[in-house]
């Protein structure tokens, strides 16, 4: 498998293979209904301690709904948001397992397996967090329209955030678009 050419695949899920190309499988199945008046902007999965603890959330333009079970959804779990275009990450600390979501406009939201909350972040406004990543037990975030990243203390989703300026390596201008951890 390690020496297989990049144009081959062992398994293709939801793709129809054709000679020389693949095409996305057509069709869909409705899972949940009643997710706001507009389309779903984001789907976010929470991964708990065991698979039975997992949950699925869908964000409309202004609200987040739990859509773990199929059928009509209930009231919004989080409401009155600026937009529903979220980036998210699952992060485990000594305080528990969390789904953290950010959109660059509203405060960071955290789900702990039973309830949503807004972690108290100081030093940097969490409304500016536009994308999240976990690296070496720290939560990192890119700041909206900035060359700065921010990080929290080890194993923490709240508290003092420290800014990390990366502008000196942007020799052609621009801003930090994404952040991630990559191991080979």
XYZ file of N, CA, C and O in Angstrom:
736
model
N 0.802 -1.194 0.000
C 0.000 0.000 0.000
C 0.845 1.258 0.000
O 0.492 2.245 -0.630
N 1.947 1.242 0.712
C 2.789 2.433 0.793
C 3.381 2.805 -0.561
O 3.656 3.976 -0.814
N 3.570 1.850 -1.446
C 4.152 2.123 -2.753
C 3.110 2.272 -3.862
O 3.466 2.408 -5.034
N 1.833 2.255 -3.498
C 0.781 2.368 -4.489
C 0.798 3.772 -5.099
O 1.022 4.761 -4.407
N 0.565 3.851 -6.411
C 0.553 5.134 -7.094
C -0.603 5.988 -6.582
O -1.651 5.476 -6.210
N -0.403 7.314 -6.584
C -1.396 8.226 -6.019
C -2.712 8.273 -6.786
O -3.724 8.719 -6.269
N -2.728 7.792 -8.025
C -3.991 7.808 -8.768
C -4.859 6.580 -8.499
O -5.919 6.424 -9.088
N -4.441 5.687 -7.609
C -5.210 4.505 -7.243
C -5.735 4.653 -5.817
O -5.186 5.394 -5.019
N -6.805 3.928 -5.500
C -7.382 3.967 -4.156
C -7.801 2.565 -3.747
O -8.258 1.780 -4.569
N -7.660 2.256 -2.478
C -8.075 0.964 -1.954
C -9.589 0.950 -1.776
O -10.263 -0.030 -2.052
N -10.144 2.086 -1.349
C -11.575 2.174 -1.095
C -12.047 3.576 -1.445
O -11.398 4.552 -1.110
N -13.204 3.680 -2.108
C -13.821 4.960 -2.426
C -15.228 4.978 -1.829
O -16.083 4.199 -2.233
N -15.468 5.847 -0.855
C -16.800 5.981 -0.263
C -17.509 7.159 -0.920
O -16.956 8.259 -0.998
N -18.738 6.941 -1.356
C -19.568 7.970 -1.979
C -18.976 8.525 -3.271
O -19.221 9.665 -3.642
N -18.192 7.726 -3.965
C -17.636 8.104 -5.261
C -17.931 6.982 -6.251
O -17.852 5.820 -5.906
N -18.285 7.366 -7.464
C -18.479 6.393 -8.529
C -17.256 6.413 -9.428
O -16.929 7.455 -10.008
N -16.549 5.286 -9.552
C -15.346 5.270 -10.395
C -15.687 5.124 -11.878
O -16.600 4.389 -12.252
N -14.974 5.845 -12.712
C -15.073 5.766 -14.162
C -13.658 5.648 -14.718
O -12.698 5.984 -14.026
N -13.506 5.186 -15.950
C -12.149 5.105 -16.519
C -11.526 6.500 -16.597
O -12.005 7.361 -17.306
N -10.507 6.744 -15.822
C -9.798 8.016 -15.865
C -10.276 9.083 -14.899
O -9.650 10.118 -14.784
N -11.408 8.892 -14.198
C -11.869 9.886 -13.236
C -12.858 9.244 -12.263
O -13.300 8.117 -12.461
N -13.192 10.003 -11.210
C -14.224 9.582 -10.268
C -15.243 10.710 -10.167
O -14.933 11.876 -10.395
N -16.470 10.336 -9.831
C -17.540 11.323 -9.722
C -18.235 11.121 -8.388
O -18.453 9.983 -7.960
N -18.593 12.216 -7.742
C -19.313 12.161 -6.484
C -20.655 11.469 -6.684
O -21.360 11.737 -7.654
N -20.992 10.543 -5.778
C -22.257 9.818 -5.852
C -23.418 10.795 -5.761
O -23.412 11.723 -4.958
N -24.407 10.601 -6.609
C -25.568 11.478 -6.612
C -26.563 11.056 -5.544
O -26.581 9.923 -5.105
N -27.416 12.007 -5.176
C -28.488 11.718 -4.241
C -28.134 12.065 -2.805
O -27.001 12.381 -2.477
N -29.147 12.038 -1.964
C -28.955 12.316 -0.554
C -30.102 11.718 0.230
O -31.132 11.337 -0.341
N -29.935 11.654 1.516
C -30.991 11.223 2.413
C -31.155 12.273 3.488
O -30.171 12.758 4.039
N -32.387 12.645 3.796
C -32.635 13.667 4.795
C -32.435 13.072 6.187
O -32.995 12.034 6.512
N -31.639 13.743 7.013
C -31.353 13.257 8.361
C -32.145 14.027 9.412
O -32.784 13.430 10.269
N -32.074 15.352 9.356
C -32.756 16.176 10.350
C -33.482 17.311 9.646
O -33.021 17.816 8.635
N -34.613 17.706 10.213
C -35.392 18.807 9.643
C -35.599 19.889 10.691
O -35.525 19.623 11.888
N -35.844 21.104 10.219
C -36.135 22.204 11.139
C -34.910 22.936 11.634
O -34.952 23.582 12.676
N -33.810 22.861 10.893
C -32.584 23.559 11.286
C -32.638 24.976 10.729
O -32.053 25.284 9.706
N -33.358 25.850 11.394
C -33.430 27.252 11.000
C -34.140 27.446 9.672
O -34.571 26.510 9.014
N -34.244 28.714 9.277
C -34.936 29.067 8.047
C -34.010 28.989 6.835
O -34.464 29.041 5.711
N -32.717 28.882 7.058
C -31.768 28.846 5.937
C -31.055 27.502 5.903
O -31.317 26.621 6.708
N -30.144 27.398 4.975
C -29.383 26.157 4.816
C -28.434 25.938 5.987
O -28.100 26.863 6.731
N -27.989 24.709 6.126
C -26.979 24.386 7.136
C -25.635 24.925 6.653
O -25.206 24.666 5.539
N -24.979 25.708 7.498
C -23.680 26.293 7.164
C -22.515 25.451 7.660
O -21.445 25.488 7.082
N -22.700 24.720 8.764
C -21.616 23.923 9.347
C -22.177 22.676 10.010
O -23.251 22.725 10.615
N -21.440 21.578 9.902
C -21.716 20.363 10.662
C -20.528 20.121 11.567
O -19.378 20.170 11.121
N -20.784 19.859 12.851
C -19.713 19.714 13.829
C -19.963 18.478 14.677
O -21.050 18.329 15.238
N -18.985 17.609 14.774
C -19.113 16.373 15.542
C -18.384 16.497 16.866
O -17.236 16.951 16.919
N -19.051 16.094 17.938
C -18.437 16.014 19.261
C -18.088 14.557 19.513
O -18.926 13.671 19.335
N -16.850 14.311 19.925
C -16.400 12.952 20.229
C -16.128 12.863 21.724
O -15.185 13.475 22.221
N -16.950 12.103 22.423
C -16.804 11.959 23.863
C -15.865 10.824 24.238
O -15.073 10.345 23.429
N -15.985 10.372 25.472
C -15.122 9.315 25.993
C -15.392 8.000 25.273
O -14.477 7.289 24.891
N -16.663 7.679 25.077
C -17.046 6.457 24.384
C -17.902 6.843 23.166
O -18.484 7.935 23.139
N -18.012 5.957 22.176
C -18.827 6.289 21.001
C -20.267 6.662 21.331
O -20.886 7.447 20.644
N -20.823 6.150 22.404
C -22.175 6.500 22.810
C -22.312 7.943 23.268
O -23.415 8.471 23.369
N -21.203 8.590 23.578
C -21.212 9.985 24.014
C -21.151 10.964 22.849
O -21.242 12.171 23.046
N -20.958 10.463 21.637
C -20.804 11.334 20.478
C -22.088 12.110 20.198
O -23.187 11.656 20.509
N -21.923 13.298 19.605
C -23.071 14.125 19.235
C -22.748 14.855 17.939
O -21.584 15.076 17.610
N -23.800 15.225 17.213
C -23.650 15.938 15.955
C -24.457 17.223 16.033
O -25.607 17.226 16.484
N -23.840 18.333 15.596
C -24.486 19.637 15.631
C -24.469 20.255 14.243
O -23.502 20.108 13.499
N -25.539 20.970 13.918
C -25.646 21.693 12.650
C -25.885 23.158 12.969
O -26.674 23.492 13.856
N -25.199 24.025 12.230
C -25.364 25.462 12.429
C -26.090 26.064 11.241
O -25.702 25.851 10.096
N -27.154 26.789 11.542
C -27.839 27.567 10.512
C -27.164 28.941 10.475
O -26.087 29.120 11.028
N -27.801 29.925 9.892
C -27.200 31.254 9.794
C -26.972 31.896 11.160
O -26.017 32.649 11.334
N -27.821 31.584 12.155
C -27.701 32.259 13.453
C -27.797 31.339 14.662
O -27.701 31.811 15.795
N -27.979 30.030 14.463
C -28.203 29.123 15.590
C -27.463 27.801 15.406
O -27.139 27.413 14.291
N -27.237 27.103 16.534
C -26.665 25.760 16.513
C -27.712 24.804 17.071
O -28.292 25.048 18.134
N -27.954 23.694 16.347
C -28.938 22.691 16.743
C -28.251 21.345 16.912
O -27.327 21.019 16.170
N -28.745 20.549 17.868
C -28.261 19.174 17.961
C -29.040 18.333 16.964
O -30.270 18.334 16.954
N -28.309 17.603 16.116
C -28.937 16.771 15.082
C -28.428 15.331 15.174
O -28.383 14.626 14.179
N -28.061 14.897 16.378
C -27.555 13.539 16.569
C -28.594 12.519 16.127
O -28.288 11.590 15.388
N -29.818 12.690 16.580
C -30.909 11.789 16.196
C -31.581 12.328 14.939
O -31.660 13.542 14.741
N -32.056 11.442 14.102
C -32.744 11.884 12.888
C -34.150 12.369 13.230
O -34.689 12.046 14.279
N -34.710 13.167 12.326
C -36.057 13.681 12.522
C -36.042 15.173 12.778
O -35.050 15.858 12.545
N -37.166 15.668 13.283
C -37.293 17.097 13.561
C -36.440 17.474 14.766
O -36.407 16.763 15.768
N -35.733 18.594 14.652
C -34.896 19.057 15.756
C -35.725 19.892 16.718
O -36.774 20.428 16.362
N -35.233 20.021 17.925
C -35.894 20.846 18.928
C -35.398 22.274 18.868
O -34.947 22.758 17.833
N -35.451 22.926 19.998
C -34.996 24.313 20.094
C -33.481 24.385 19.870
O -32.754 23.411 20.081
N -33.029 25.546 19.463
C -31.599 25.749 19.226
C -30.819 25.593 20.523
O -31.235 26.056 21.580
N -29.672 24.922 20.440
C -28.794 24.764 21.605
C -28.051 26.062 21.891
O -27.775 26.395 23.040
N -27.693 26.792 20.840
C -27.057 28.110 20.936
C -27.762 28.994 19.925
O -27.993 28.581 18.789
N -28.114 30.215 20.325
C -28.849 31.087 19.404
C -28.266 32.492 19.384
O -27.364 32.817 20.156
N -28.795 33.307 18.478
C -28.414 34.717 18.316
C -26.954 34.902 17.947
O -26.275 35.787 18.459
N -26.462 34.061 17.049
C -25.088 34.173 16.574
C -25.024 35.074 15.346
O -26.020 35.270 14.649
N -23.849 35.614 15.069
C -23.667 36.491 13.914
C -23.687 35.716 12.609
O -24.278 36.153 11.630
N -23.025 34.559 12.582
C -23.063 33.692 11.404
C -22.829 32.253 11.819
O -22.348 31.986 12.908
N -23.188 31.335 10.946
C -23.082 29.916 11.261
C -21.948 29.211 10.554
O -21.942 27.987 10.455
N -20.978 29.956 10.053
C -19.843 29.358 9.346
C -18.713 29.116 10.345
O -17.859 29.963 10.556
N -18.753 27.925 10.957
C -17.841 27.604 12.048
C -16.676 26.728 11.606
O -16.798 25.904 10.701
N -15.564 26.899 12.286
C -14.454 25.967 12.275
C -14.475 25.339 13.668
O -14.809 26.015 14.648
N -14.117 24.073 13.766
C -14.221 23.421 15.069
C -13.089 22.432 15.291
O -12.419 22.008 14.359
N -12.917 22.081 16.555
C -11.913 21.094 16.949
C -12.398 20.421 18.226
O -13.099 21.034 19.037
N -12.064 19.147 18.381
C -12.288 18.434 19.633
C -11.001 18.499 20.429
O -9.911 18.307 19.878
N -11.114 18.777 21.726
C -9.933 18.960 22.565
C -10.223 18.346 23.926
O -11.266 18.602 24.529
N -9.293 17.531 24.420
C -9.447 16.888 25.714
C -8.460 17.485 26.705
O -7.269 17.606 26.412
N -8.966 17.873 27.856
C -8.143 18.391 28.942
C -8.439 17.562 30.187
O -9.282 16.668 30.164
N -7.786 17.885 31.289
C -8.098 17.200 32.545
C -9.516 17.533 32.996
O -10.100 16.817 33.793
N -10.097 18.611 32.462
C -11.459 19.014 32.803
C -12.526 18.345 31.972
O -13.710 18.532 32.216
N -12.138 17.573 30.948
C -13.111 16.860 30.142
C -12.832 16.932 28.658
O -11.785 17.398 28.220
N -13.803 16.454 27.895
C -13.740 16.456 26.432
C -14.605 17.614 25.936
O -15.729 17.789 26.406
N -14.088 18.371 24.965
C -14.796 19.556 24.499
C -14.825 19.626 22.980
O -13.859 19.257 22.316
N -15.936 20.127 22.459
C -16.049 20.555 21.079
C -15.976 22.074 21.144
O -16.800 22.715 21.801
N -14.983 22.646 20.494
C -14.807 24.091 20.489
C -15.085 24.605 19.094
O -14.568 24.054 18.114
N -15.896 25.664 18.988
C -16.271 26.199 17.679
C -16.039 27.706 17.656
O -16.280 28.401 18.639
N -15.557 28.192 16.503
C -15.296 29.620 16.310
C -15.736 30.020 14.902
O -15.765 29.191 13.992
N -16.064 31.317 14.742
C -16.460 31.807 13.427
C -15.858 33.170 13.076
O -16.190 33.744 12.059
N -15.014 33.727 13.918
C -14.387 35.017 13.646
C -15.288 36.199 13.918
O -14.922 37.335 13.630
N -16.474 35.971 14.464
C -17.408 37.061 14.741
C -18.038 36.958 16.128
O -18.352 37.970 16.739
N -18.245 35.746 16.624
C -18.845 35.529 17.943
C -17.810 34.933 18.888
O -16.808 34.375 18.453
N -18.088 35.029 20.197
C -17.200 34.404 21.179
C -17.081 32.915 20.901
O -18.022 32.281 20.423
N -15.916 32.332 21.223
C -15.722 30.894 21.096
C -16.780 30.185 21.940
O -17.070 30.590 23.066
N -17.362 29.126 21.386
C -18.365 28.319 22.073
C -17.760 26.955 22.393
O -16.974 26.434 21.608
N -18.136 26.395 23.542
C -17.617 25.088 23.962
C -18.769 24.180 24.358
O -19.672 24.590 25.092
N -18.714 22.935 23.878
C -19.681 21.911 24.264
C -18.935 20.834 25.030
O -17.919 20.320 24.577
N -19.424 20.461 26.223
C -18.712 19.517 27.092
C -19.361 18.141 27.167
O -19.032 17.345 28.032
N -20.281 17.846 26.268
C -20.976 16.567 26.295
C -22.387 16.681 26.813
O -23.205 15.780 26.623
N -22.709 17.802 27.492
C -24.070 17.995 27.987
C -24.575 19.420 27.822
O -25.782 19.633 27.768
N -23.681 20.409 27.778
C -24.130 21.804 27.692
C -23.116 22.660 26.946
O -21.925 22.341 26.897
N -23.617 23.757 26.370
C -22.779 24.738 25.685
C -22.437 25.865 26.646
O -23.235 26.225 27.506
N -21.243 26.435 26.480
C -20.825 27.576 27.296
C -19.858 28.433 26.489
O -19.409 28.047 25.410
N -19.531 29.601 27.029
C -18.547 30.493 26.429
C -17.341 30.538 27.364
O -17.420 31.118 28.443
N -16.220 29.891 26.985
C -15.038 29.929 27.840
C -14.517 31.360 27.999
O -14.514 32.135 27.043
N -14.106 31.706 29.209
C -13.589 33.044 29.493
C -12.128 33.129 29.044
O -11.239 32.597 29.698
N -11.906 33.785 27.920
C -10.560 33.975 27.382
C -10.172 35.425 27.603
O -10.943 36.337 27.289
N -8.976 35.645 28.139
C -8.480 37.007 28.363
C -7.231 37.231 27.527
O -6.601 36.291 27.053
N -6.858 38.497 27.362
C -5.654 38.839 26.607
C -5.914 38.978 25.116
O -5.285 39.779 24.437
N -6.830 38.205 24.579
C -7.242 38.261 23.177
C -8.753 38.042 23.167
O -9.263 37.194 23.895
N -9.456 38.794 22.358
C -10.904 38.638 22.245
C -11.210 37.375 21.447
O -10.837 37.270 20.280
N -11.908 36.404 22.055
C -12.179 35.143 21.353
C -13.117 35.335 20.166
O -13.254 34.440 19.346
N -13.748 36.502 20.039
C -14.531 36.805 18.833
C -13.635 36.864 17.601
O -14.095 36.684 16.486
N -12.349 37.107 17.806
C -11.392 37.198 16.701
C -10.887 35.823 16.250
O -10.236 35.719 15.218
N -11.170 34.756 17.009
C -10.714 33.416 16.637
C -11.479 32.966 15.391
O -12.697 32.885 15.405
N -10.735 32.659 14.336
C -11.392 32.276 13.091
C -11.110 30.822 12.729
O -11.851 30.219 11.970
N -10.073 30.241 13.273
C -9.780 28.830 13.043
C -9.000 28.289 14.224
O -8.215 29.017 14.831
N -9.192 27.018 14.589
C -8.563 26.409 15.756
C -7.725 25.204 15.364
O -8.014 24.533 14.376
N -6.717 24.923 16.176
C -5.911 23.713 16.025
C -5.369 23.345 17.401
O -5.210 24.197 18.275
N -5.095 22.069 17.583
C -4.482 21.588 18.816
C -3.072 21.136 18.476
O -2.864 20.374 17.530
N -2.090 21.637 19.230
C -0.697 21.255 19.012
C 0.007 21.196 20.361
O -0.018 22.157 21.128
N 0.599 20.048 20.651
C 1.351 19.829 21.889
C 0.548 20.255 23.122
O 1.030 20.989 23.974
N -0.713 19.783 23.180
C -1.615 19.980 24.311
C -2.019 21.435 24.515
O -2.489 21.817 25.574
N -1.853 22.261 23.484
C -2.291 23.657 23.538
C -3.342 23.910 22.465
O -3.263 23.357 21.375
N -4.279 24.783 22.775
C -5.257 25.234 21.800
C -4.704 26.487 21.132
O -4.362 27.457 21.796
N -4.584 26.433 19.804
C -4.100 27.556 18.999
C -5.247 28.094 18.167
O -6.140 27.345 17.764
N -5.203 29.384 17.852
C -6.226 30.008 17.015
C -5.589 31.031 16.090
O -4.620 31.690 16.463
N -6.124 31.139 14.878
C -5.750 32.251 14.010
C -6.688 33.399 14.345
O -7.843 33.192 14.716
N -6.181 34.622 14.223
C -6.988 35.802 14.507
C -7.491 36.405 13.207
O -6.740 36.491 12.227
N -8.709 36.825 13.193
C -9.398 37.301 11.996
C -8.649 38.464 11.326
O -8.429 39.502 11.942
N -8.229 38.273 10.062
C -7.581 39.321 9.281
C -6.262 39.793 9.850
O -5.890 40.949 9.685
N -5.508 38.905 10.503
C -4.282 39.286 11.202
C -3.139 38.345 10.838
O -3.359 37.238 10.350
N -1.930 38.787 11.088
C -0.760 37.916 10.938
C -0.408 37.258 12.264
O 0.657 36.672 12.397
N -1.305 37.349 13.232
C -1.056 36.785 14.563
C -1.855 35.504 14.782
O -2.964 35.353 14.289
N -1.257 34.623 15.554
C -1.955 33.467 16.101
C -2.023 33.698 17.609
O -1.337 34.563 18.149
N -2.846 32.948 18.279
C -2.933 33.035 19.732
C -2.997 31.622 20.282
O -3.486 30.711 19.621
N -2.464 31.440 21.478
C -2.518 30.120 22.108
C -2.854 30.264 23.577
O -2.594 31.288 24.202
N -3.462 29.204 24.115
C -3.823 29.150 25.531
C -2.833 28.261 26.270
O -2.030 27.554 25.655
N -2.921 28.268 27.581
C -2.041 27.439 28.407
C -2.269 25.958 28.095
O -3.306 25.572 27.538
N -1.310 25.138 28.443
C -1.398 23.698 28.228
C -2.663 23.150 28.892
O -2.995 23.522 30.017
N -3.375 22.277 28.159
C -4.587 21.620 28.654
C -5.654 22.606 29.124
O -6.325 22.377 30.129
N -5.837 23.697 28.399
C -6.797 24.707 28.810
C -7.641 25.178 27.631
O -7.143 25.320 26.518
N -8.927 25.449 27.895
C -9.799 26.036 26.880
C -10.184 27.466 27.261
O -10.943 28.109 26.560
N -9.687 27.938 28.381
C -9.992 29.284 28.858
C -8.749 29.860 29.526
O -7.738 29.185 29.674
N -8.840 31.124 29.925
C -7.729 31.775 30.603
C -7.008 32.743 29.686
O -7.525 33.181 28.665
N -5.794 33.077 30.087
C -5.000 34.071 29.354
C -4.487 33.495 28.040
O -3.836 32.464 28.012
N -4.802 34.195 26.958
C -4.291 33.820 25.632
C -3.077 34.684 25.319
O -3.044 35.875 25.641
N -2.086 34.071 24.703
C -0.867 34.774 24.308
C -0.836 34.913 22.797
O -1.025 33.929 22.088
N -0.589 36.145 22.326
C -0.475 36.359 20.888
C 0.908 35.956 20.402
O 1.897 36.127 21.117
N 0.965 35.447 19.184
C 2.217 35.010 18.562
C 2.267 35.649 17.177
O 1.523 35.262 16.286
N 3.125 36.638 17.005
C 3.213 37.392 15.756
C 4.001 36.620 14.709
O 5.117 36.171 14.963
N 3.414 36.456 13.530
C 4.055 35.764 12.421
C 4.263 36.680 11.217
O 4.690 36.235 10.158
N 3.964 37.965 11.372
C 4.026 38.913 10.267
C 5.382 39.032 9.603
O 5.466 39.307 8.402
N 6.452 38.801 10.333
C 7.785 38.951 9.749
C 8.072 37.922 8.661
O 8.963 38.119 7.837
N 7.326 36.826 8.610
C 7.550 35.835 7.551
C 6.591 36.016 6.375
O 6.655 35.286 5.412
N 5.697 37.026 6.449
C 4.783 37.339 5.355
C 5.454 38.380 4.458
O 5.070 39.542 4.436
N 6.437 37.967 3.696
C 7.229 38.911 2.895
C 6.429 39.565 1.775
O 6.826 40.594 1.247
N 5.305 38.997 1.409
C 4.474 39.574 0.345
C 3.140 40.086 0.875
O 2.202 40.291 0.116
N 3.042 40.274 2.197
C 1.810 40.759 2.802
C 0.830 39.640 3.083
O 1.176 38.464 3.078
N -0.409 40.007 3.323
C -1.447 39.025 3.590
C -1.702 38.834 5.074
O -1.268 39.625 5.897
N -2.418 37.763 5.385
C -2.745 37.460 6.771
C -2.785 35.948 6.952
O -2.834 35.201 5.987
N -2.768 35.534 8.200
C -2.773 34.112 8.534
C -4.156 33.538 8.237
O -5.157 34.002 8.761
N -4.201 32.564 7.358
C -5.469 32.001 6.891
C -5.871 30.751 7.671
O -7.039 30.533 7.937
N -4.895 29.906 8.007
C -5.206 28.637 8.655
C -4.042 28.233 9.538
O -2.940 28.771 9.432
N -4.309 27.274 10.404
C -3.275 26.761 11.290
C -3.541 25.272 11.497
O -4.699 24.842 11.489
N -2.485 24.497 11.627
C -2.668 23.066 11.826
C -1.405 22.443 12.366
O -0.344 23.058 12.400
N -1.523 21.222 12.796
C -0.393 20.449 13.277
C -0.157 19.307 12.317
O -1.086 18.596 11.936
N 1.082 19.140 11.875
C 1.390 18.134 10.877
C 2.572 17.293 11.349
O 3.611 17.815 11.710
N 2.373 15.988 11.375
C 3.468 15.083 11.710
C 3.638 14.114 10.556
O 2.696 13.792 9.849
N 4.856 13.665 10.358
C 5.138 12.744 9.263
C 5.386 11.369 9.854
O 6.073 11.220 10.821
